[in-house]
C-alpha positions as semicolon CSV with decimal commas, in nm:
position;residue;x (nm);y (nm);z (nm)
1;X;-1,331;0,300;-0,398
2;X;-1,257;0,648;-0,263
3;X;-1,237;0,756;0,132
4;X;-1,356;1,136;0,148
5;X;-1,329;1,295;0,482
6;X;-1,247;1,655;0,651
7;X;-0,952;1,678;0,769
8;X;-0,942;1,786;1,136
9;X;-0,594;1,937;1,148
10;X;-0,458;2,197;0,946
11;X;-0,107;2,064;0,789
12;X;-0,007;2,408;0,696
13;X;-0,040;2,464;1,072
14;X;0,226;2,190;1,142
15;X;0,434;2,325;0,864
16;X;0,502;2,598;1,054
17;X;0,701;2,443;1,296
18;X;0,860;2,206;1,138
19;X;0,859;2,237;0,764
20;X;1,193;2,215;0,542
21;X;1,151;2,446;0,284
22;X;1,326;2,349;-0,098
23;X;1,485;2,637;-0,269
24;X;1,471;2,713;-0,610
25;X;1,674;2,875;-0,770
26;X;1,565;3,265;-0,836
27;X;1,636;3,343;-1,160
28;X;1,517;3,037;-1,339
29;X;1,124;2,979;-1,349
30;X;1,000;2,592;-1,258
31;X;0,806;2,626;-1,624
32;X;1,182;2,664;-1,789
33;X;1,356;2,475;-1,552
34;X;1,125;2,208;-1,631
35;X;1,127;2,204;-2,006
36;X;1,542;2,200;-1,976
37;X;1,518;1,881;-1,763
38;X;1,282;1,730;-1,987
39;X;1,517;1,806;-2,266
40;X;1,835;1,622;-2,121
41;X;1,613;1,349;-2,020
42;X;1,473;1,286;-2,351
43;X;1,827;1,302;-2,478
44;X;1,947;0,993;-2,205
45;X;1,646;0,766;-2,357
46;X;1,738;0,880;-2,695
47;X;2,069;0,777;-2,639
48;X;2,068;0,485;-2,399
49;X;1,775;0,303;-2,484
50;X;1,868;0,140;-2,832
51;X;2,155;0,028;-2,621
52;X;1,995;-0,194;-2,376
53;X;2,079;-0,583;-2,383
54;X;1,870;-0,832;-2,381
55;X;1,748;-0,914;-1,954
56;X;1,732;-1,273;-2,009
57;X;1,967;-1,374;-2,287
58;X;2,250;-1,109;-2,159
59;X;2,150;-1,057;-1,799
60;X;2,552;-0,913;-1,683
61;X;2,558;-0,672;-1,951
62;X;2,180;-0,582;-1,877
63;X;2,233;-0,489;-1,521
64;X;2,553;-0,322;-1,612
65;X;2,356;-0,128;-1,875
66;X;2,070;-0,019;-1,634
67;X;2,328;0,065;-1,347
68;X;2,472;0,304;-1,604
69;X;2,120;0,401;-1,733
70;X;2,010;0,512;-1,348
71;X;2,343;0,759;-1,305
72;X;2,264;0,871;-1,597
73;X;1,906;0,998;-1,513
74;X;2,064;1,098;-1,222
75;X;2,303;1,332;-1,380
76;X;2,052;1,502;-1,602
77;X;1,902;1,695;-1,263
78;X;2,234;1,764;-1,130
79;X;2,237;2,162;-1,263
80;X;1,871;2,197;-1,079
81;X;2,049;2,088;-0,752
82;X;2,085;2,330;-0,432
83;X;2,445;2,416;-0,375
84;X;2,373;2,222;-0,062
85;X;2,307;1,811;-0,152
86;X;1,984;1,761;-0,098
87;X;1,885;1,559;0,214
88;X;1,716;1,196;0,194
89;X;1,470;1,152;0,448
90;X;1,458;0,786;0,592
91;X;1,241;0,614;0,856
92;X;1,256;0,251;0,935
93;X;1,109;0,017;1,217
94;X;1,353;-0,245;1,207
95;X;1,205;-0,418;0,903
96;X;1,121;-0,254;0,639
97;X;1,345;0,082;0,546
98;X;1,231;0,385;0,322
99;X;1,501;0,648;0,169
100;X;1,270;0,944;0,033
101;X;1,464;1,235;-0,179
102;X;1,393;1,591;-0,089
103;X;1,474;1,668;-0,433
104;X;1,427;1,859;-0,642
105;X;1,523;1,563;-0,813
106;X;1,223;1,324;-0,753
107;X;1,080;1,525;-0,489
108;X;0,906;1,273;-0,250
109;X;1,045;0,914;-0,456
110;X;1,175;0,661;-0,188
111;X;1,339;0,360;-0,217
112;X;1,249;0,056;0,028
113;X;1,476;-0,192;0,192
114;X;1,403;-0,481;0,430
115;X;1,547;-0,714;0,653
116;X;1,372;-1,036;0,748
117;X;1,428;-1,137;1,058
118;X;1,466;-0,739;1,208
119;X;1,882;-0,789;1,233
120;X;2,131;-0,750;1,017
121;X;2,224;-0,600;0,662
122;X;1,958;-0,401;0,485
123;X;1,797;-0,572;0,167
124;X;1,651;-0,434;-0,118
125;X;1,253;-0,431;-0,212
126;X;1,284;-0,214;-0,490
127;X;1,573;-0,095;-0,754
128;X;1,847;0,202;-0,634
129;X;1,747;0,133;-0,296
130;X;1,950;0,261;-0,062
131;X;2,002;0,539;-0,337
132;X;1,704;0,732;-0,441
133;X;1,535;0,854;-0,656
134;X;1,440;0,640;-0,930
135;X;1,058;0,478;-0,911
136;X;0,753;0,744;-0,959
137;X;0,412;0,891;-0,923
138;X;0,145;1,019;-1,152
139;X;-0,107;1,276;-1,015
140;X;-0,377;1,393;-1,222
141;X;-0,593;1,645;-1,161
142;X;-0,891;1,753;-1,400
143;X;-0,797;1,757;-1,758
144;X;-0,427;1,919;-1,708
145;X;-0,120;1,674;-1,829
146;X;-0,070;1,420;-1,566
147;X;0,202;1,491;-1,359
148;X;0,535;1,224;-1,315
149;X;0,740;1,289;-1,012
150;X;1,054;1,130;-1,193
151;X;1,173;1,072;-1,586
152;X;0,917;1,140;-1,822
153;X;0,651;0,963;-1,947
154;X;0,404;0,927;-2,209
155;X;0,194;1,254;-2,223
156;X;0,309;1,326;-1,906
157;X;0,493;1,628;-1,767
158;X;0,756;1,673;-1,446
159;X;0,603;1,775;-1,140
160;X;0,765;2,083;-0,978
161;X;0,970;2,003;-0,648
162;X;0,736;1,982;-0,324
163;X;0,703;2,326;-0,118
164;X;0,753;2,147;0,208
165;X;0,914;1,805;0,369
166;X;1,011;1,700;0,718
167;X;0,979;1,431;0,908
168;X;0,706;1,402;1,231
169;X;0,715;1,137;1,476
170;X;0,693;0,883;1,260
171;X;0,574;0,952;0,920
172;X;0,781;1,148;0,666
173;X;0,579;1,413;0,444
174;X;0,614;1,570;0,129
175;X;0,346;1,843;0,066
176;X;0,277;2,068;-0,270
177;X;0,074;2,339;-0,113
178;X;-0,085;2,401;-0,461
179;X;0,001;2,134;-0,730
180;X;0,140;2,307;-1,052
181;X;-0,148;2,523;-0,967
182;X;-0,456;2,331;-1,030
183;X;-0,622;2,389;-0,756
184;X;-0,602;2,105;-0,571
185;X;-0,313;2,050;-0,214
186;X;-0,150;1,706;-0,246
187;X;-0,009;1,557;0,052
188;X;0,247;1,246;0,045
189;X;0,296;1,014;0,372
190;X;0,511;0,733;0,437
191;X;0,511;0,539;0,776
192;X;0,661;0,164;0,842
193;X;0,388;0,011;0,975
194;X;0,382;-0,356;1,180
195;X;0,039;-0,551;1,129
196;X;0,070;-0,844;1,219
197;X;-0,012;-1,005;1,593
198;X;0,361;-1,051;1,650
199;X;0,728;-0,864;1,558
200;X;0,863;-0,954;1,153
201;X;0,484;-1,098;1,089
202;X;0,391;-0,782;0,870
203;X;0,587;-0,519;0,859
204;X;0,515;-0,255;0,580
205;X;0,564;0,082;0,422
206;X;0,240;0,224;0,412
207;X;0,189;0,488;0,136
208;X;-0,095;0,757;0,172
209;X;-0,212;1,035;-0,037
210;X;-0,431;1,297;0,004
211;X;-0,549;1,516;-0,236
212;X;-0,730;1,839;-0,154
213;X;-0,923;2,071;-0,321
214;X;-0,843;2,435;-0,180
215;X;-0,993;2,685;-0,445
216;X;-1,367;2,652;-0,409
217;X;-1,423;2,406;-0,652
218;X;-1,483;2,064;-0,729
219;X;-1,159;1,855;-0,884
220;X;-1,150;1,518;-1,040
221;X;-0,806;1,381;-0,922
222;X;-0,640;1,042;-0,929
223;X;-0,294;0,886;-0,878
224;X;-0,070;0,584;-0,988
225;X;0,213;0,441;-0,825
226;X;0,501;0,284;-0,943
227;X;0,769;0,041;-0,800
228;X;1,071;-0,164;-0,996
229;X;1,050;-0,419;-0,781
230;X;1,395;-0,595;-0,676
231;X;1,449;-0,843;-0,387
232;X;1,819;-0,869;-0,271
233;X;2,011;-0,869;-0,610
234;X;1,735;-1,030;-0,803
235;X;1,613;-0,781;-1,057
236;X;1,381;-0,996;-1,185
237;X;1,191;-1,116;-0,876
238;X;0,879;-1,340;-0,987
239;X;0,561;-1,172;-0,917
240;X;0,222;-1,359;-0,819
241;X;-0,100;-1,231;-0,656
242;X;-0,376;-1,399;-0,444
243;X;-0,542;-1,538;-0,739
244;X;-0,204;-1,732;-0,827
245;X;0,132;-1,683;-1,048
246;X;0,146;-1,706;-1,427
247;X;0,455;-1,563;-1,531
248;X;0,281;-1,342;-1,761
249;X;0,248;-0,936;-1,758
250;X;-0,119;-0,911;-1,643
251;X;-0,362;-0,610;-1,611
252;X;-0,611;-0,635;-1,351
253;X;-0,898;-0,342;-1,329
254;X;-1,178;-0,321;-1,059
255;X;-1,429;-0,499;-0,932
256;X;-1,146;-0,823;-1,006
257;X;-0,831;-0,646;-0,812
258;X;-0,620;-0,966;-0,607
259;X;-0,652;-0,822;-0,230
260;X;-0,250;-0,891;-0,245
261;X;0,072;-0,928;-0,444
262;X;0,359;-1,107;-0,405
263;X;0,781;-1,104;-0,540
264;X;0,980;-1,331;-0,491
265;X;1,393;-1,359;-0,488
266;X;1,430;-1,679;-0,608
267;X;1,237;-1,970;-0,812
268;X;0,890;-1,968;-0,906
269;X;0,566;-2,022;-0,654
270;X;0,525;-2,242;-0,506
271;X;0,862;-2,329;-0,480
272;X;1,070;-2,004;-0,381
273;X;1,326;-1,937;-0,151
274;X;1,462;-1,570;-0,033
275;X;1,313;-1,273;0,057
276;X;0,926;-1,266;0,021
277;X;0,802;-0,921;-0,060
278;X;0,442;-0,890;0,030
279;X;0,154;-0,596;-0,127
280;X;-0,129;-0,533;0,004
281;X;-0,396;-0,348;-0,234
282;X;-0,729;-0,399;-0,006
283;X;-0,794;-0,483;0,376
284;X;-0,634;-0,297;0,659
285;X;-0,635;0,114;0,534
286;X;-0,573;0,014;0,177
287;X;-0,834;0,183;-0,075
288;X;-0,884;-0,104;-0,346
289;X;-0,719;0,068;-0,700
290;X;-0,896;0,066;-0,991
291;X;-0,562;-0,102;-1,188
292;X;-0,272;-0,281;-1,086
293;X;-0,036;-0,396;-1,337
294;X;0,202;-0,618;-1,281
295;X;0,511;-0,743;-1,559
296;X;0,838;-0,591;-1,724
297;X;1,009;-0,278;-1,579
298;X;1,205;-0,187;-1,936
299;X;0,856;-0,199;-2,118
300;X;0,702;0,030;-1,903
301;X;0,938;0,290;-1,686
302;X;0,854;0,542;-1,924
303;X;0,465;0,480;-1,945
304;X;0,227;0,751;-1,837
305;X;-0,125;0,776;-1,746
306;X;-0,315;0,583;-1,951
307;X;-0,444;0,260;-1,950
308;X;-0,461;0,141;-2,269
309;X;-0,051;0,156;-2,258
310;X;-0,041;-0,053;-1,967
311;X;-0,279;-0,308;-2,141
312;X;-0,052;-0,314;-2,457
313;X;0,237;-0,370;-2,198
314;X;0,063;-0,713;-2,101
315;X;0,058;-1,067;-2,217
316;X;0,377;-1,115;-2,228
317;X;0,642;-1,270;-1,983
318;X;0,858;-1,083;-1,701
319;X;1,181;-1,046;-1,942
320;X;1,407;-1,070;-1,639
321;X;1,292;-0,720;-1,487
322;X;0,978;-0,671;-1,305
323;X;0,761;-0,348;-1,131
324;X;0,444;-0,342;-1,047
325;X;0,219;-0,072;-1,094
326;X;-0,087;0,063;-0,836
327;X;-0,380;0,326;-0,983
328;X;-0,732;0,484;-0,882
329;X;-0,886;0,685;-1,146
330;X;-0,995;1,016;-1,154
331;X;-1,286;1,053;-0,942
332;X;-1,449;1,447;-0,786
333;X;-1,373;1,578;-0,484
334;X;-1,586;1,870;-0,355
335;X;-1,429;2,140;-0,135
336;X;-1,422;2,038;0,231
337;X;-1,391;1,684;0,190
338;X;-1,077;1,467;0,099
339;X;-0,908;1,223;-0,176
340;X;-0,752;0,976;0,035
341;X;-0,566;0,687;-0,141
342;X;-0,375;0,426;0,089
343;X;-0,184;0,122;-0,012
344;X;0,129;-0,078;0,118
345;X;0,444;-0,253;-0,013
346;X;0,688;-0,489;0,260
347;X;0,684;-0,793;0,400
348;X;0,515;-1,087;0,578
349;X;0,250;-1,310;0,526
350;X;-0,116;-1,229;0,606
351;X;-0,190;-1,599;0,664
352;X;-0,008;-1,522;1,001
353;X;-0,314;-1,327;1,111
354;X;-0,552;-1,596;1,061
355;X;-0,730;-1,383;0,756
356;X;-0,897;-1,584;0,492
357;X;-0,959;-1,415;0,182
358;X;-1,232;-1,541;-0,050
359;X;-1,261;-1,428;-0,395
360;X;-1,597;-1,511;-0,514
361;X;-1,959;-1,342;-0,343
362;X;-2,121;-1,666;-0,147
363;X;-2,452;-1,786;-0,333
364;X;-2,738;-1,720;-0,132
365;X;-3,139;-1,707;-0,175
366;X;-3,376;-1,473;-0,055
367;X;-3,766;-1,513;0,012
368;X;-3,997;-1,384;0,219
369;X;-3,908;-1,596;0,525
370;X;-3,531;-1,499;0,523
371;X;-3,224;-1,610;0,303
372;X;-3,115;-2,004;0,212
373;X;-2,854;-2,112;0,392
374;X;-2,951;-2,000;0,739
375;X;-2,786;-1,946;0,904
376;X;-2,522;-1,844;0,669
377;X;-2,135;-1,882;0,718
378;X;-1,887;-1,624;0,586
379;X;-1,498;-1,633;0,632
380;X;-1,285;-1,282;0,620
């Protein structure tokens, strides 16, 4: 499902005022810059990968090997750096905590953090957190590569660092005035949002993208979103969705997308204990994806675009790391109107708004005279 709407404020007006412009470095085009990074990148997998232990027979050594793994990513975009660090950008309401990089490294990758009861030490939701970057976006617009916001990825190439990022009120944005130049503006927002009726009932970061065609023409465009989920110091946080927990890497496509997803930080539902990450793919602003994916993070942190990886990267079991994975296809956008794509990842429990989800359409009748039941009763 796609929103489309005009937007009523110009955001290269409020860039104006309060935009935070990323150099780059004169004498080195993105295109080369690029194709270097991509070249010591290559060279970490090449190197590191055969390397990696086994997550559930060798889980010390694992971590130890993925801490290691992550500096070294790190390290390969240390010669694109500004001779200032760059800044992270980081908004929290209490509850839930994003760290965003203003690259160029990652530009626009956050981390989340969490705590509980809205006191106390900070918690991760995802891997690196409070370092960043490491998780990633695709954005793909028309038939041009897709483009990965961090590490590389199957057919994919590195996005160039955002034009502008700041922080307003209290949403942080990351804005590519004209994405690798296909036409097409592509605006990042991150808020921590509270929806339940009472403080700590759901608290969430709430991701939104826009995509925007400013050249005249129509654009297919889509985007994919990727988190490496870990709760506290679990790594391997069990993952389950409305429909219920298997343990096994699972693909889900539209019309049959779970409203919600769950991790958990200990023991397997329904018995769990620990933190209680919460995802919410449709209700509220969400825009229902055409994919989630849901299984092991070393199977797929270097996936790209397309599905048919994703489905090869099911079936199996968690192997001790998990991520989840969020996508809406390509669909056209005319000039004037709006890709909007929304979803959230946090805590809470929707059960403490009093929302029933049902899965299945109710069976009803028709004739002439009406519909059979009536009257008929619906929960939402």
């Amino acid at each position: 499902m796609m929103k489309t709407r005009c937007l009523l404020m110009s955001i290269g007006a409020i860039l104006l005022i309060v935009s935070l412009s990323i150099a780059q470095s004169p004498d080195t085009p993105a295109l080369e810059r690029n194709s270097n990074l991509e070249i010591r990148l290559r060279d970490v997998d090449r190197e590191l990968f055969p390397l990696m232990p086994n997550s559930e027979t060798e889980p010390d050594a694992y971590a130890e090997w993925k801490r290691n793994y992550s500096d070294a990513i790190a390290e390969a975009y240390e010669p694109l750096e500004r001779p200032m660090a760059p800044m992270v950008l980081s908004l929290n309401n209490g509850y839930v905590d994003f760290k965003m990089s203003e690259g160029p490294s990652g530009t626009g990758v956050y981390s989340e953090g969490c705590r509980p009861t809205g006191a106390g030490t900070w918690m991760r939701l995802t891997y690196y957190y409070p370092n960043t970057p490491w998780d990633w976006t695709i954005y793909k617009i028309d038939g041009h590569a897709p483009l990965k916001t961090y590490r590389t990825g199957t057919g994919t190439v590195l996005s160039p660092a955002a034009d502008s990022m700041y922080i307003l009120g209290d949403k942080a944005y990351t804005i590519w005035n004209n994405l690798n130049g296909h036409g097409c503006k592509v605006v990042q927002i991150l808020q921590c949002v509270s929806l339940g009726g009472s403080p700590g009932d759901i608290e969430q970061v709430k991701r939104t993208n826009y995509i925007i065609p400013i050249d005249g023409s129509s654009h297919n465009v889509g985007c994919m979103v990727y988190w490496d989920t870990q709760l506290n110091t679990s790594d391997g946080a069990n993952i389950a969705t409305a429909f219920g927990y298997t343990g096994i890497a699972t693909f889900h496509t539209a019309p049959s997308i779970p409203p919600t997803w769950r991790a958990f930080e200990s023991g397997t539902p329904p018995v769990t204990w620990g933190i209680e990450a919460l995802g919410i793919l449709m209700g509220f602003e969400a825009t229902m994806p055409d994919a989630f994916w849901y299984g092991n993070w070393a199977a797929t942190y270097l996936n790209g675009w397309e599905d048919a990886e994703w489905i090869g990267d099911s079936g199996g079991g968690y192997g001790g790391d998990t991520a989840a994975m969020v996508k809406w296809n390509q669909r056209t956008v005319a000039p004037g109107d709006t890709a909007i794509f929304v979803t959230y990842y946090g805590i809470g429990e929707i059960g403490s708004i009093g929302m029933n989800i049902l899965h299945g359409p109710p069976e009803l009748n028709a004739g002439c005279n009406g519909i059979n039941p009536n009257p008929a009763s619906f929960d939402a």
